[in-house]
Coordinates of C-alpha atoms in Angstrom, one line a residue:
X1 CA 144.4 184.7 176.4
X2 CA 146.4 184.3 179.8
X3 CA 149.3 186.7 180.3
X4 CA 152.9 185.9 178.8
X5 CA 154.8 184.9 182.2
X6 CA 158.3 182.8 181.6
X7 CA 156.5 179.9 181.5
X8 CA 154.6 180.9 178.2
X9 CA 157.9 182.1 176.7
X10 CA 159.9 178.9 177.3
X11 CA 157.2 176.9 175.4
X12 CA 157.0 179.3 172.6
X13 CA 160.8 179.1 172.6
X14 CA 160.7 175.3 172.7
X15 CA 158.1 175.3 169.6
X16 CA 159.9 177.9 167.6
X17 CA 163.1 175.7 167.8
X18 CA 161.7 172.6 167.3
X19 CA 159.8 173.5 164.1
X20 CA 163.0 175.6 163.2
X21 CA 165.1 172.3 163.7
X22 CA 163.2 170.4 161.3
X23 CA 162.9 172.9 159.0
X24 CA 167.5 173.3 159.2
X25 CA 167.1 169.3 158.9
X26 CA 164.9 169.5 155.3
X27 CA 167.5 172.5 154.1
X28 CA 170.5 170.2 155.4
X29 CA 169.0 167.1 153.1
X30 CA 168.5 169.0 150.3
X31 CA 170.0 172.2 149.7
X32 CA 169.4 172.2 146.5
X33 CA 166.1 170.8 143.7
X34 CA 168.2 169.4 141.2
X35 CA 170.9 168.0 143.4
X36 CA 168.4 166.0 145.9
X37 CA 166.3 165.1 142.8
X38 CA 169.7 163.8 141.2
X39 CA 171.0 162.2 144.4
X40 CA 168.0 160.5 145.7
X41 CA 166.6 159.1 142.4
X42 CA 169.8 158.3 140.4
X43 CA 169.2 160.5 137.0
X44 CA 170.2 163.8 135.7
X45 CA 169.0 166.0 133.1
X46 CA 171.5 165.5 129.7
X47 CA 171.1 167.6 126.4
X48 CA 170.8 165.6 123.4
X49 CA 171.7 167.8 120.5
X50 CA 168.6 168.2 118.8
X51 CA 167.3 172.1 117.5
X52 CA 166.0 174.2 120.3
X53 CA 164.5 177.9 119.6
X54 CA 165.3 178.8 123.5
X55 CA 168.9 177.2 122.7
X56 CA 170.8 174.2 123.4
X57 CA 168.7 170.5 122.6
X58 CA 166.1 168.9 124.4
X59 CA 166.4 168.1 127.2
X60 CA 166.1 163.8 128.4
X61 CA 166.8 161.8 131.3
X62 CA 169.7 159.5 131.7
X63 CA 169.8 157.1 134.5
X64 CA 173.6 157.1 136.3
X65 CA 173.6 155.2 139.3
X66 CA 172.9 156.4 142.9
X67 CA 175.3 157.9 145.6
X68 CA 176.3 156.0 147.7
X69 CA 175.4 158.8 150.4
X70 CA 172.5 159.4 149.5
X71 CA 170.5 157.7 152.3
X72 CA 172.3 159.9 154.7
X73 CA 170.0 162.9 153.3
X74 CA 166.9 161.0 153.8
X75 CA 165.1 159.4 156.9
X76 CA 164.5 155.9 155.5
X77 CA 160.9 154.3 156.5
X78 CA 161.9 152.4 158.9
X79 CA 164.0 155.0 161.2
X80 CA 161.2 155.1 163.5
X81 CA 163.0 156.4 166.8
X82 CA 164.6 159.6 164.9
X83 CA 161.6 160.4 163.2
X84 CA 159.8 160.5 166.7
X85 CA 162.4 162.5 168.0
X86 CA 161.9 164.8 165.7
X87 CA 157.9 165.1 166.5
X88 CA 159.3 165.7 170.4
X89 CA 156.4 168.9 169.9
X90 CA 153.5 166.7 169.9
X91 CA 153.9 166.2 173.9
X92 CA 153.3 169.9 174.9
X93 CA 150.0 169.5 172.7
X94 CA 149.4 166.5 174.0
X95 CA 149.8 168.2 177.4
X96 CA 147.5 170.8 176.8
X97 CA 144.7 168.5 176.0
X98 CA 144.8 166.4 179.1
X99 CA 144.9 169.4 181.2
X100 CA 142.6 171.9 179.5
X101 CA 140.6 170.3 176.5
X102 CA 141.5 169.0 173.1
X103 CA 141.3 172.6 171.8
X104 CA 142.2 171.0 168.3
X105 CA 138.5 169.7 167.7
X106 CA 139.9 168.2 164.1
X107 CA 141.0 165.4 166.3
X108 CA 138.5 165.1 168.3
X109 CA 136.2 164.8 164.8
X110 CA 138.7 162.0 163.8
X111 CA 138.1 160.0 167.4
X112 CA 134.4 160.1 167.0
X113 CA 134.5 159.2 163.0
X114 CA 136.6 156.2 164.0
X115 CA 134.0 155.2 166.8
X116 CA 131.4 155.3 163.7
X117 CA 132.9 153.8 161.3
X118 CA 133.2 150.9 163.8
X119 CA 129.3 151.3 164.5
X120 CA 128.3 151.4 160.6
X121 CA 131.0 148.3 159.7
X122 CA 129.0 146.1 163.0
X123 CA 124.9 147.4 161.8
X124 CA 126.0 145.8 158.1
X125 CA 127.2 143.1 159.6
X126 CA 124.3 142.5 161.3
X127 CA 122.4 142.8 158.5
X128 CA 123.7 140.2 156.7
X129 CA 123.8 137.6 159.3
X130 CA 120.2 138.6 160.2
X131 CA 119.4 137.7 156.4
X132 CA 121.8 134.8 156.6
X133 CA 120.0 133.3 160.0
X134 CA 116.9 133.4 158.4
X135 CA 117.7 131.6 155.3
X136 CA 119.4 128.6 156.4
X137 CA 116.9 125.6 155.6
X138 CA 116.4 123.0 158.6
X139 CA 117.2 119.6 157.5
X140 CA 114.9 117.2 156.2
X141 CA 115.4 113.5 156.9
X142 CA 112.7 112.5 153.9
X143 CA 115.3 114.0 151.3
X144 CA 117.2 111.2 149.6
X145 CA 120.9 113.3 148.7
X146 CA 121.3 113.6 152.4
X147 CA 124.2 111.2 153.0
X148 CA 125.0 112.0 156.4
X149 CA 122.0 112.8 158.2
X150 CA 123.3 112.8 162.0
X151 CA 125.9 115.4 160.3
X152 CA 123.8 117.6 158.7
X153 CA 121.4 117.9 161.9
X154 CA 124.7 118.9 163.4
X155 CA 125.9 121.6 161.0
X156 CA 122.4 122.9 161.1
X157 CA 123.1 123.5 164.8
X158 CA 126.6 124.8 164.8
X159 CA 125.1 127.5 162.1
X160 CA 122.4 128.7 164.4
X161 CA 125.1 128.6 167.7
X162 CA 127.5 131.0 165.1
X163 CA 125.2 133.0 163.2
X164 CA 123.6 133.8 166.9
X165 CA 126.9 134.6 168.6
X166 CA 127.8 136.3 166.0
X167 CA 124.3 138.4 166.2
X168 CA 124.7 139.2 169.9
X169 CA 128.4 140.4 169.3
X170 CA 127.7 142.7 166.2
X171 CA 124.5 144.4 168.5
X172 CA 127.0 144.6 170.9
X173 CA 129.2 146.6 168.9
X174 CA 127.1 148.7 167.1
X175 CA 125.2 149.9 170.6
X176 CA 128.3 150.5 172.6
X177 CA 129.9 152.9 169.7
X178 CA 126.9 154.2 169.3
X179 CA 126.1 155.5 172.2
X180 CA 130.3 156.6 173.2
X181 CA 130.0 158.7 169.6
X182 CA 126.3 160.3 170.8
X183 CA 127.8 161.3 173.9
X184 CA 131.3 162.3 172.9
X185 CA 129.6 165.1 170.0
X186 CA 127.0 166.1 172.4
X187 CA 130.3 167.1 174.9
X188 CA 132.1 168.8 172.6
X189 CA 129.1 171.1 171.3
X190 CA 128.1 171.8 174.6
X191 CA 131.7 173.0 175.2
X192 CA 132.1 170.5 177.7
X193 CA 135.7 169.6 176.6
X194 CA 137.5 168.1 180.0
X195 CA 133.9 166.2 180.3
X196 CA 134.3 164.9 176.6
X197 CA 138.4 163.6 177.9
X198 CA 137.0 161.9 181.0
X199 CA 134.3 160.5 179.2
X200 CA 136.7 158.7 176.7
X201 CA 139.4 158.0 179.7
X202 CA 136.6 156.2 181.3
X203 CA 134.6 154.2 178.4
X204 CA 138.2 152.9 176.9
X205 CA 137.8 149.7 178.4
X206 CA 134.6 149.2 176.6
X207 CA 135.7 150.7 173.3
X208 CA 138.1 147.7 173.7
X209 CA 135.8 145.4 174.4
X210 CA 133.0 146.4 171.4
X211 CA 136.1 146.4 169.2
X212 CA 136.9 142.2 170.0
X213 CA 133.2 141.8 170.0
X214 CA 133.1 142.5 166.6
X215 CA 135.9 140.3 165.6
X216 CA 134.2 137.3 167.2
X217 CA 131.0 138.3 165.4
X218 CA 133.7 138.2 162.1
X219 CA 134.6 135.0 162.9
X220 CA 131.7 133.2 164.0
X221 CA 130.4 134.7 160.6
X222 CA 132.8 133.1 158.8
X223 CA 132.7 129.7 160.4
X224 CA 128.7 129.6 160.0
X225 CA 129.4 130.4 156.4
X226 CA 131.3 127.6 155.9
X227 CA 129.1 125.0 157.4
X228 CA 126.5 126.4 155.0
X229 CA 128.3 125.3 152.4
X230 CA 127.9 122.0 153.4
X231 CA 124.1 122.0 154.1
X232 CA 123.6 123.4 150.7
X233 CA 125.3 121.3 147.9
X234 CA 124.8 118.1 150.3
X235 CA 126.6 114.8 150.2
X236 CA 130.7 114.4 149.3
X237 CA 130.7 117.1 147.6
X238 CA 128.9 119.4 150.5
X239 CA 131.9 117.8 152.8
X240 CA 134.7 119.1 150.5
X241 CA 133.5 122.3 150.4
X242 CA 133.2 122.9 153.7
X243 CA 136.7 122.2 154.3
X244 CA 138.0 124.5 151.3
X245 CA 136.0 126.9 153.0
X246 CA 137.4 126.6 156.2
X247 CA 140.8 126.1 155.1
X248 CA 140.2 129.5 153.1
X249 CA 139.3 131.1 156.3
X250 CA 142.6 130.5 157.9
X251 CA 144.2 133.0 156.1
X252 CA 142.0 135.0 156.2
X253 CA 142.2 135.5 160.0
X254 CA 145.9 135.1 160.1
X255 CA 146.4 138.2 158.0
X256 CA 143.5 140.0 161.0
X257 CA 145.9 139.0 163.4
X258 CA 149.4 140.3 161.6
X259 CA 147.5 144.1 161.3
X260 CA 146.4 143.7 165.0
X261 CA 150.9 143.1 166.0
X262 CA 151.3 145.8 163.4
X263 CA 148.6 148.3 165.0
X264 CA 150.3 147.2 168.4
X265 CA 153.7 148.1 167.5
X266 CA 153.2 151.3 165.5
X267 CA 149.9 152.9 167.0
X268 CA 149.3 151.7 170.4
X269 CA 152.9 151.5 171.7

């Protein structure tokens, strides 16, 4: 425990009134239980006339309509820049960590459960395409349902092209977080804590680079299972399939990409 200099006592003070502030803030919006629970939900306990033995009638709940200043006691969702404000603390910690360590090792757990949860999520998926790669059935050019034999032949391909990049991508994946989670918990219990912050200042580029790797994989997944579709059920049918399938696989991808803006905007901004 270093010695208390000014320096110690101005960031207590800071912490003691920011955590004070927000505290005043929570008493300001609701001083009392039954008037914030009245104001901010729009009902209040009535008596209804009926026989109590501790007195009075039972109590119900009426609905009256909401204050109209009600939203001025409470930070709606979406008031992002006052509720960061109000988390101004997180910087000293945040301070402390790149400087001397993440002493909170809770967080540090998190970061390396995220980096396996990515490496489990890639390994299944390359289960199933191995599985899928080898059951897709070569063409045969003696079978008499096969309408469109130049096209099949072709299908046939692009599934082996997909399932394969999508093969190499998931190995990718599950390798390279892997290998950052072995490395990151063998830091930390070697009390190696400014090692275990260089370590992920340096391997974030390829964090980022396993973690589009395994959307291609995704997608190339998705594709080759589409064109299966086709090689299976054969003929007109086969062809309508395949395009409900990749027509189904739009949305799909579209909702991906609305998380990845919403990830960009909230978390990584």
């Amino acid at each position: 425990m270093a010695r208390k200099g000014p320096l110690a006592r101005l960031v207590v003070a800071s912490l003691a009134l920011a955590f004070s502030s927000s505290r005043l803030l929570c008493f300001h919006a609701c001083r009392t239980p039954s008037t914030c629970s009245t104001e901010l939900t729009g009902h209040r306990p009535v008596t209804t006339g009926h026989w109590s033995p501790w007195g009075g009638g039972h109590r119900a709940v009426e609905p009256i309509p909401k204050s109209p200043k009600a939203w001025r006691k409470a930070l709606p969702h979406d008031a992002v820049p006052v509720r960061q404000f109000l988390h101004l603390h997180r910087y000293l910690q945040i301070w402390r960590v790149h400087w001397i360590g993440p002493e909170n090792l809770d967080r540090a757990g998190l970061r390396v459960t995220g980096m396996d949860t990515y490496a489990i999520v890639a390994s299944v998926l390359l289960q199933v395409i191995t599985g899928f790669y080898g059951s897709v059935p070569e063409p045969d050019d003696t079978d008499e349902r096969l309408k469109y034999p130049n096209l099949h032949r072709l299908m046939y391909e692009g599934q082996m092209i997909f399932a394969s990049v999508s093969v190499v991508c998931s190995t990718y994946t599950m390798v390279m977080f892997l290998l950052c989670k072995i490395y990151s918990v063998m830091a930390l219990g070697m009390y190696k804590d400014v090692s275990y912050d260089l370590f992920q200042a340096a391997t974030g580029r390829f964090r980022l680079r396993a973690f589009w790797s395994l959307i291609i994989a995704m997608h190339s997944f998705l594709v080759s299972f589409a064109m299966n579709l086709f090689t299976r059920i054969k003929g007109n049918r086969g062809l309508c399939f395949f395009f409900v399938g990749m027509m189904g696989i739009i949305p799909v991808v579209y909702d991906w990409q609305i998380i990845y803006q919403i990830a960009e905007k909230y978390v990584y901004n």
